[in-house]
mmCIF file of C-alpha atoms in Angstrom:
data_model
loop_
_atom_site.group_PDB
_atom_site.id
_atom_site.type_symbol
_atom_site.label_atom_id
_atom_site.label_comp_id
_atom_site.label_asym_id
_atom_site.label_seq_id
_atom_site.Cartn_x
_atom_site.Cartn_y
_atom_site.Cartn_z
ATOM 1 C CA UNK A 162 -30.972 -22.690 -25.289
ATOM 2 C CA UNK A 163 -33.792 -21.037 -27.240
ATOM 3 C CA UNK A 164 -33.030 -17.468 -28.340
ATOM 4 C CA UNK A 165 -36.293 -16.384 -26.678
ATOM 5 C CA UNK A 166 -34.578 -16.928 -23.332
ATOM 6 C CA UNK A 167 -31.697 -14.555 -24.066
ATOM 7 C CA UNK A 168 -33.338 -11.480 -22.441
ATOM 8 C CA UNK A 169 -34.141 -13.512 -19.306
ATOM 9 C CA UNK A 170 -30.584 -14.868 -19.225
ATOM 10 C CA UNK A 171 -29.125 -11.395 -19.561
ATOM 11 C CA UNK A 172 -31.336 -10.160 -16.718
ATOM 12 C CA UNK A 173 -30.357 -13.110 -14.519
ATOM 13 C CA UNK A 174 -26.647 -12.464 -15.092
ATOM 14 C CA UNK A 175 -27.017 -8.842 -13.968
ATOM 15 C CA UNK A 176 -28.893 -9.929 -10.810
ATOM 16 C CA UNK A 177 -26.246 -12.590 -10.147
ATOM 17 C CA UNK A 178 -23.453 -10.044 -10.487
ATOM 18 C CA UNK A 179 -25.069 -7.388 -8.276
ATOM 19 C CA UNK A 180 -26.745 -9.829 -5.832
ATOM 20 C CA UNK A 181 -29.670 -7.415 -5.667
ATOM 21 C CA UNK A 182 -32.904 -7.173 -7.688
ATOM 22 C CA UNK A 183 -33.376 -3.427 -7.139
ATOM 23 C CA UNK A 184 -29.821 -2.633 -8.217
ATOM 24 C CA UNK A 185 -30.219 -4.852 -11.277
ATOM 25 C CA UNK A 186 -33.471 -3.088 -12.148
ATOM 26 C CA UNK A 187 -31.743 0.303 -11.996
ATOM 27 C CA UNK A 188 -28.894 -0.881 -14.234
ATOM 28 C CA UNK A 189 -31.280 -2.430 -16.768
ATOM 29 C CA UNK A 190 -33.803 0.436 -16.682
ATOM 30 C CA UNK A 191 -36.629 -1.891 -15.645
ATOM 31 C CA UNK A 192 -38.925 -2.214 -12.650
ATOM 32 C CA UNK A 193 -37.916 -4.539 -9.833
ATOM 33 C CA UNK A 194 -41.018 -6.640 -10.434
ATOM 34 C CA UNK A 195 -40.135 -7.014 -14.128
ATOM 35 C CA UNK A 196 -36.636 -8.203 -13.224
ATOM 36 C CA UNK A 197 -38.014 -10.680 -10.692
ATOM 37 C CA UNK A 198 -40.558 -11.968 -13.216
ATOM 38 C CA UNK A 199 -37.854 -12.403 -15.864
ATOM 39 C CA UNK A 200 -35.718 -14.526 -13.519
ATOM 40 C CA UNK A 201 -38.763 -16.632 -12.523
ATOM 41 C CA UNK A 202 -39.520 -17.262 -16.212
ATOM 42 C CA UNK A 203 -35.951 -18.438 -16.789
ATOM 43 C CA UNK A 204 -36.104 -20.749 -13.755
ATOM 44 C CA UNK A 205 -39.438 -22.149 -14.959
ATOM 45 C CA UNK A 206 -38.060 -22.867 -18.431
ATOM 46 C CA UNK A 207 -34.925 -24.515 -17.048
ATOM 47 C CA UNK A 208 -36.835 -26.266 -14.228
ATOM 48 C CA UNK A 209 -34.189 -25.347 -11.647
ATOM 49 C CA UNK A 210 -33.840 -22.729 -8.910
ATOM 50 C CA UNK A 211 -31.065 -20.300 -9.810
ATOM 51 C CA UNK A 212 -31.274 -17.828 -6.934
ATOM 52 C CA UNK A 213 -31.996 -18.115 -3.232
ATOM 53 C CA UNK A 214 -33.938 -15.046 -2.137
ATOM 54 C CA UNK A 215 -34.566 -13.665 1.344
ATOM 55 C CA UNK A 216 -35.805 -10.271 2.470
ATOM 56 C CA UNK A 217 -32.187 -9.241 3.052
ATOM 57 C CA UNK A 218 -30.056 -10.983 0.438
ATOM 58 C CA UNK A 219 -29.822 -12.821 -2.864
ATOM 59 C CA UNK A 220 -27.382 -15.696 -3.400
ATOM 60 C CA UNK A 221 -26.672 -18.157 -6.182
ATOM 61 C CA UNK A 222 -27.643 -21.802 -5.965
ATOM 62 C CA UNK A 223 -25.189 -24.361 -7.327
ATOM 63 C CA UNK A 224 -27.162 -24.425 -10.596
ATOM 64 C CA UNK A 225 -27.094 -20.628 -10.720
ATOM 65 C CA UNK A 226 -23.340 -20.534 -10.160
ATOM 66 C CA UNK A 227 -22.745 -23.031 -12.971
ATOM 67 C CA UNK A 228 -24.937 -21.019 -15.332
ATOM 68 C CA UNK A 229 -22.989 -17.836 -14.561
ATOM 69 C CA UNK A 230 -19.657 -19.578 -15.169
ATOM 70 C CA UNK A 231 -20.748 -21.216 -18.418
ATOM 71 C CA UNK A 232 -23.098 -18.686 -19.990
ATOM 72 C CA UNK A 233 -21.696 -15.369 -18.748
ATOM 73 C CA UNK A 234 -18.580 -15.150 -20.968
ATOM 74 C CA UNK A 235 -20.410 -16.614 -23.967
ATOM 75 C CA UNK A 236 -23.270 -14.112 -23.725
ATOM 76 C CA UNK A 237 -20.827 -11.228 -23.413
ATOM 77 C CA UNK A 238 -19.066 -12.339 -26.584
ATOM 78 C CA UNK A 239 -22.390 -12.753 -28.386
ATOM 79 C CA UNK A 240 -23.577 -9.245 -27.477
ATOM 80 C CA UNK A 241 -20.225 -7.792 -28.494
ATOM 81 C CA UNK A 242 -20.443 -9.615 -31.826
ATOM 82 C CA UNK A 243 -23.916 -8.201 -32.479
ATOM 83 C CA UNK A 244 -22.657 -4.703 -31.727
ATOM 84 C CA UNK A 245 -19.759 -5.164 -34.143
ATOM 85 C CA UNK A 246 -22.165 -5.645 -37.035
ATOM 86 C CA UNK A 247 -23.020 -1.939 -36.935
ATOM 87 C CA UNK A 248 -19.414 -0.792 -36.533
ATOM 88 C CA UNK A 249 -17.206 0.549 -39.260
ATOM 89 C CA UNK A 250 -14.801 -2.050 -40.661
ATOM 90 C CA UNK A 251 -11.828 -2.442 -38.367
ATOM 91 C CA UNK A 252 -13.328 -0.291 -35.583
ATOM 92 C CA UNK A 253 -13.249 -2.145 -32.220
ATOM 93 C CA UNK A 254 -16.482 -2.078 -30.250
ATOM 94 C CA UNK A 255 -17.864 -3.836 -27.199
ATOM 95 C CA UNK A 256 -17.610 -3.758 -23.430
ATOM 96 C CA UNK A 257 -14.751 -4.223 -20.999
ATOM 97 C CA UNK A 258 -15.376 -4.858 -17.294
ATOM 98 C CA UNK A 259 -12.424 -4.752 -14.893
ATOM 99 C CA UNK A 260 -11.928 -5.391 -11.176
ATOM 100 C CA UNK A 261 -9.139 -3.202 -9.794
ATOM 101 C CA UNK A 262 -7.801 -2.646 -6.250
ATOM 102 C CA UNK A 263 -7.772 0.965 -5.070
ATOM 103 C CA UNK A 264 -3.989 1.024 -4.749
ATOM 104 C CA UNK A 265 -3.586 0.191 -8.449
ATOM 105 C CA UNK A 266 -5.879 2.944 -9.736
ATOM 106 C CA UNK A 267 -3.212 5.712 -9.952
ATOM 107 C CA UNK A 268 -0.805 3.431 -11.820
ATOM 108 C CA UNK A 269 -3.098 1.358 -14.041
ATOM 109 C CA UNK A 270 -6.416 3.132 -14.557
ATOM 110 C CA UNK A 271 -5.698 6.875 -14.331
ATOM 111 C CA UNK A 272 -2.868 6.880 -16.890
ATOM 112 C CA UNK A 273 -4.322 4.216 -19.191
ATOM 113 C CA UNK A 274 -8.009 5.087 -19.641
ATOM 114 C CA UNK A 275 -7.550 8.502 -21.350
ATOM 115 C CA UNK A 276 -5.282 6.967 -23.992
ATOM 116 C CA UNK A 277 -7.481 3.867 -24.358
ATOM 117 C CA UNK A 278 -10.690 5.871 -24.783
ATOM 118 C CA UNK A 279 -9.051 8.212 -27.267
ATOM 119 C CA UNK A 280 -7.973 5.245 -29.392
ATOM 120 C CA UNK A 281 -11.110 3.123 -28.988
ATOM 121 C CA UNK A 282 -14.112 5.395 -28.287
ATOM 122 C CA UNK A 283 -16.701 2.695 -29.037
ATOM 123 C CA UNK A 284 -15.440 0.352 -26.313
ATOM 124 C CA UNK A 285 -17.373 0.902 -23.083
ATOM 125 C CA UNK A 286 -15.225 0.426 -19.976
ATOM 126 C CA UNK A 287 -16.547 -0.344 -16.487
ATOM 127 C CA UNK A 288 -13.996 -0.205 -13.661
ATOM 128 C CA UNK A 289 -15.091 -1.685 -10.327
ATOM 129 C CA UNK A 290 -12.718 -0.608 -7.549
ATOM 130 C CA UNK A 291 -12.553 -3.196 -4.756
ATOM 131 C CA UNK A 292 -9.725 -4.559 -2.637
ATOM 132 C CA UNK A 293 -11.055 -8.096 -2.209
ATOM 133 C CA UNK A 294 -9.824 -10.835 -4.536
ATOM 134 C CA UNK A 295 -12.395 -11.419 -7.279
ATOM 135 C CA UNK A 296 -13.272 -14.568 -9.216
ATOM 136 C CA UNK A 297 -13.467 -12.827 -12.587
ATOM 137 C CA UNK A 298 -15.265 -15.737 -14.263
ATOM 138 C CA UNK A 299 -17.984 -16.220 -11.648
ATOM 139 C CA UNK A 300 -18.624 -12.485 -11.250
ATOM 140 C CA UNK A 301 -18.750 -11.566 -14.914
ATOM 141 C CA UNK A 302 -15.517 -9.592 -15.343
ATOM 142 C CA UNK A 303 -13.321 -9.647 -18.423
ATOM 143 C CA UNK A 304 -10.206 -9.317 -16.270
ATOM 144 C CA UNK A 305 -8.853 -8.196 -12.927
ATOM 145 C CA UNK A 306 -5.751 -6.411 -11.661
ATOM 146 C CA UNK A 307 -3.880 -7.715 -8.604
ATOM 147 C CA UNK A 308 -0.430 -8.379 -7.193
ATOM 148 C CA UNK A 309 0.916 -11.559 -8.764
ATOM 149 C CA UNK A 310 0.976 -13.590 -5.529
ATOM 150 C CA UNK A 311 -2.790 -13.108 -5.158
ATOM 151 C CA UNK A 312 -3.600 -14.615 -8.583
ATOM 152 C CA UNK A 313 -4.584 -18.247 -9.081
ATOM 153 C CA UNK A 314 -2.087 -20.316 -11.068
ATOM 154 C CA UNK A 315 -4.578 -21.241 -13.798
ATOM 155 C CA UNK A 316 -5.016 -17.593 -14.827
ATOM 156 C CA UNK A 317 -3.201 -15.860 -17.654
ATOM 157 C CA UNK A 318 -1.053 -13.077 -16.150
ATOM 158 C CA UNK A 319 0.134 -9.958 -17.978
ATOM 159 C CA UNK A 320 2.666 -7.720 -16.232
ATOM 160 C CA UNK A 321 1.567 -4.074 -16.026
ATOM 161 C CA UNK A 322 4.202 -2.527 -13.717
ATOM 162 C CA UNK A 323 7.735 -3.044 -12.532
ATOM 163 C CA UNK A 324 8.412 -4.622 -9.148
ATOM 164 C CA UNK A 325 8.145 -2.332 -6.119
ATOM 165 C CA UNK A 326 8.509 -2.358 -2.328
ATOM 166 C CA UNK A 327 6.045 -2.056 0.515
ATOM 167 C CA UNK A 328 7.293 0.440 3.106
ATOM 168 C CA UNK A 329 6.440 1.677 6.598
ATOM 169 C CA UNK A 330 6.136 5.462 6.715
ATOM 170 C CA UNK A 331 5.437 8.130 9.301
ATOM 171 C CA UNK A 332 5.257 11.903 9.529
ATOM 172 C CA UNK A 333 8.216 13.850 10.981
ATOM 173 C CA UNK A 334 6.055 15.060 13.876
ATOM 174 C CA UNK A 335 4.990 11.570 14.876
ATOM 175 C CA UNK A 336 8.527 10.178 14.676
ATOM 176 C CA UNK A 337 9.888 13.044 16.756
ATOM 177 C CA UNK A 338 7.214 12.376 19.371
ATOM 178 C CA UNK A 339 7.232 8.547 19.410
ATOM 179 C CA UNK A 340 10.710 7.684 18.175
ATOM 180 C CA UNK A 341 11.818 5.658 15.153
ATOM 181 C CA UNK A 342 11.371 1.851 15.159
ATOM 182 C CA UNK A 343 14.626 -0.009 14.510
ATOM 183 C CA UNK A 344 13.354 -3.609 14.327
ATOM 184 C CA UNK A 345 10.033 -5.132 13.170
ATOM 185 C CA UNK A 346 8.997 -6.013 16.747
ATOM 186 C CA UNK A 347 9.303 -2.311 17.694
ATOM 187 C CA UNK A 348 6.101 -1.721 15.704
ATOM 188 C CA UNK A 349 4.155 -3.401 18.523
ATOM 189 C CA UNK A 350 4.938 -0.354 20.691
ATOM 190 C CA UNK A 351 3.883 2.176 18.054
ATOM 191 C CA UNK A 352 0.592 3.708 16.968
ATOM 192 C CA UNK A 353 -0.076 2.008 13.637
ATOM 193 C CA UNK A 354 -2.877 2.877 11.234
ATOM 194 C CA UNK A 355 -4.233 -0.606 10.666
ATOM 195 C CA UNK A 356 -5.846 -2.050 7.549
ATOM 196 C CA UNK A 357 -8.920 -4.285 7.587
ATOM 197 C CA UNK A 358 -9.037 -6.901 4.818
ATOM 198 C CA UNK A 359 -12.297 -6.703 2.864
ATOM 199 C CA UNK A 360 -12.169 -10.377 1.932
ATOM 200 C CA UNK A 361 -11.804 -11.740 5.493
ATOM 201 C CA UNK A 362 -12.696 -8.855 7.809
ATOM 202 C CA UNK A 363 -9.450 -9.393 9.740
ATOM 203 C CA UNK A 364 -6.736 -6.842 10.488
ATOM 204 C CA UNK A 365 -3.754 -7.145 8.191
ATOM 205 C CA UNK A 366 -0.444 -8.113 9.815
ATOM 206 C CA UNK A 367 2.329 -6.022 8.254
ATOM 207 C CA UNK A 368 4.751 -8.174 6.263
ATOM 208 C CA UNK A 369 8.481 -7.424 6.480
ATOM 209 C CA UNK A 370 11.558 -9.303 5.351
ATOM 210 C CA UNK A 371 15.332 -9.199 5.481
ATOM 211 C CA UNK A 372 17.422 -11.782 3.743
ATOM 212 C CA UNK A 373 15.720 -15.128 4.237
ATOM 213 C CA UNK A 374 13.817 -14.089 7.347
ATOM 214 C CA UNK A 375 10.206 -12.912 7.239
ATOM 215 C CA UNK A 376 7.998 -11.176 9.808
ATOM 216 C CA UNK A 377 4.220 -10.786 10.049
ATOM 217 C CA UNK A 378 3.694 -8.141 12.724
ATOM 218 C CA UNK A 379 0.155 -7.921 14.222
ATOM 219 C CA UNK A 380 0.241 -4.132 14.555
ATOM 220 C CA UNK A 381 -2.499 -2.230 16.365
ATOM 221 C CA UNK A 382 -3.584 1.370 16.778
ATOM 222 C CA UNK A 383 -6.499 3.691 17.339
ATOM 223 C CA UNK A 384 -7.441 3.972 13.648
ATOM 224 C CA UNK A 385 -8.602 1.153 11.357
ATOM 225 C CA UNK A 386 -9.361 1.667 7.663
ATOM 226 C CA UNK A 387 -9.854 -0.346 4.479
ATOM 227 C CA UNK A 388 -8.370 2.401 2.286
ATOM 228 C CA UNK A 389 -4.603 2.599 1.749
ATOM 229 C CA UNK A 390 -4.652 6.184 0.519
ATOM 230 C CA UNK A 391 -6.493 7.304 3.663
ATOM 231 C CA UNK A 392 -3.888 5.618 5.878
ATOM 232 C CA UNK A 393 -1.145 7.536 4.058
ATOM 233 C CA UNK A 394 -2.971 10.844 4.494
ATOM 234 C CA UNK A 395 -3.412 10.170 8.214
ATOM 235 C CA UNK A 396 0.266 9.245 8.578
ATOM 236 C CA UNK A 397 1.144 12.542 6.929
ATOM 237 C CA UNK A 398 -0.954 14.230 9.627
ATOM 238 C CA UNK A 399 1.261 12.577 12.291
ATOM 239 C CA UNK A 400 -1.460 10.210 13.527
ATOM 240 C CA UNK A 401 0.725 7.104 13.324
ATOM 241 C CA UNK A 402 2.694 4.823 11.032
ATOM 242 C CA UNK A 403 1.263 3.489 7.768
ATOM 243 C CA UNK A 404 2.154 0.517 5.550
ATOM 244 C CA UNK A 405 1.868 1.152 1.823
ATOM 245 C CA UNK A 406 3.405 0.553 -1.578
ATOM 246 C CA UNK A 407 6.415 2.797 -2.130
ATOM 247 C CA UNK A 408 5.333 4.368 -5.467
ATOM 248 C CA UNK A 409 2.197 5.725 -3.769
ATOM 249 C CA UNK A 410 4.293 7.832 -1.352
ATOM 250 C CA UNK A 411 7.310 8.574 -3.567
ATOM 251 C CA UNK A 412 6.557 12.296 -3.837
ATOM 252 C CA UNK A 413 5.798 12.631 -0.120
ATOM 253 C CA UNK A 414 9.086 10.917 0.725
ATOM 254 C CA UNK A 415 10.992 13.127 -1.687
ATOM 255 C CA UNK A 416 9.620 16.328 -0.125
ATOM 256 C CA UNK A 417 9.974 15.099 3.465
ATOM 257 C CA UNK A 418 6.266 15.118 4.279
ATOM 258 C CA UNK A 419 6.720 11.446 5.155
ATOM 259 C CA UNK A 420 9.767 9.459 6.204
ATOM 260 C CA UNK A 421 10.486 5.789 5.532
ATOM 261 C CA UNK A 422 11.335 3.653 8.579
ATOM 262 C CA UNK A 423 12.565 0.056 8.791
ATOM 263 C CA UNK A 424 13.764 0.420 5.195
ATOM 264 C CA UNK A 425 16.156 -2.582 5.390
ATOM 265 C CA UNK A 426 13.071 -4.728 6.108
ATOM 266 C CA UNK A 427 10.928 -3.438 3.215
ATOM 267 C CA UNK A 428 9.608 -6.425 1.208
ATOM 268 C CA UNK A 429 9.669 -6.365 -2.583
ATOM 269 C CA UNK A 430 6.805 -7.712 -4.707
ATOM 270 C CA UNK A 431 6.794 -8.478 -8.464
ATOM 271 C CA UNK A 432 4.273 -5.742 -9.285
ATOM 272 C CA UNK A 433 0.706 -5.440 -10.592
ATOM 273 C CA UNK A 434 -0.577 -7.925 -13.163
ATOM 274 C CA UNK A 435 -3.721 -8.159 -15.270
ATOM 275 C CA UNK A 436 -5.294 -11.624 -15.050
ATOM 276 C CA UNK A 437 -8.011 -13.442 -16.993
ATOM 277 C CA UNK A 438 -9.037 -17.092 -17.485
ATOM 278 C CA UNK A 439 -7.537 -18.047 -20.875
ATOM 279 C CA UNK A 440 -6.216 -16.541 -24.071
ATOM 280 C CA UNK A 441 -9.013 -18.259 -25.978
ATOM 281 C CA UNK A 442 -11.587 -16.234 -24.014
ATOM 282 C CA UNK A 443 -9.771 -12.910 -24.377
ATOM 283 C CA UNK A 444 -12.011 -10.412 -26.168
ATOM 284 C CA UNK A 445 -10.772 -7.830 -28.645
ATOM 285 C CA UNK A 446 -11.443 -4.931 -26.194
ATOM 286 C CA UNK A 447 -9.374 -6.759 -23.559
ATOM 287 C CA UNK A 448 -6.521 -7.363 -26.008
ATOM 288 C CA UNK A 449 -6.477 -3.663 -26.894
ATOM 289 C CA UNK A 450 -6.602 -2.644 -23.233
ATOM 290 C CA UNK A 451 -3.631 -4.891 -22.439
ATOM 291 C CA UNK A 452 -1.744 -3.318 -25.322
ATOM 292 C CA UNK A 453 -2.446 0.223 -24.087
ATOM 293 C CA UNK A 454 -1.897 -0.619 -20.414
ATOM 294 C CA UNK A 455 1.523 -2.169 -20.996
ATOM 295 C CA UNK A 456 2.577 0.902 -22.929
ATOM 296 C CA UNK A 457 1.202 3.559 -20.540
ATOM 297 C CA UNK A 458 1.422 1.986 -17.106
ATOM 298 C CA UNK A 459 5.073 0.997 -17.374
ATOM 299 C CA UNK A 460 5.903 4.550 -18.443
ATOM 300 C CA UNK A 461 3.943 6.096 -15.559
ATOM 301 C CA UNK A 462 5.207 3.657 -12.931
ATOM 302 C CA UNK A 463 8.861 3.944 -13.886
#
């Protein structure tokens, strides 16, 4: 591709990532009309339609999706390389864009970023907090953080935390009022603070296990949320039972503000992992982040 098209390509990639011309214009510091014109110029040069536009939404065509997958990582590496020219010898520079679920923020991002920024001040870090599973290649991320079972097999996985359990918790007031469930099916008679999956829009069925037997309980209640931390806060206020990862409520359990129920049925998961497409595509900022994250997150989580 001619170098003259690089600005248009960069603009297109931002629009493709945000799925919105106005938002892309704000990020790039341009007018919406200038962004739209830049994408039209790129489409004219390539002689293909890259984006389908309506008054309400923007979506990628098949050609647009392929261009994002092929050109996105390469352009990011090129821009990082150009930035490195002005850096002091040996000083890492560039950008790092991560997709992280909200539940992982206290264990991965909060403890790691201060140390990472102190060591590598010229690396710009963007953390997008979202609970849906993200295709890091198609959406322009360097890497994502998820539980290992949610990661595609063709991704490189780097462990960031130890294994942990998911637990059902409730406040002492609620348990005194409603009683303590003894078996998974008892949850169907309790007020449960339910969780709506961002990726599917469905209510999450709580997963429990004991030995070789597994349960998926379609719990219901008067409160639905897409935020795990909020469900824990509401459980602490005696509004019902919540389902969450045990490290998130460790202090509340220790002080008695919450109590764990159905503990023999608490399922264990391998932990949080960083994932990215291949070691060949791993940038220097990502390598350094992995190094810092493995050091800090394991210490904080333990």
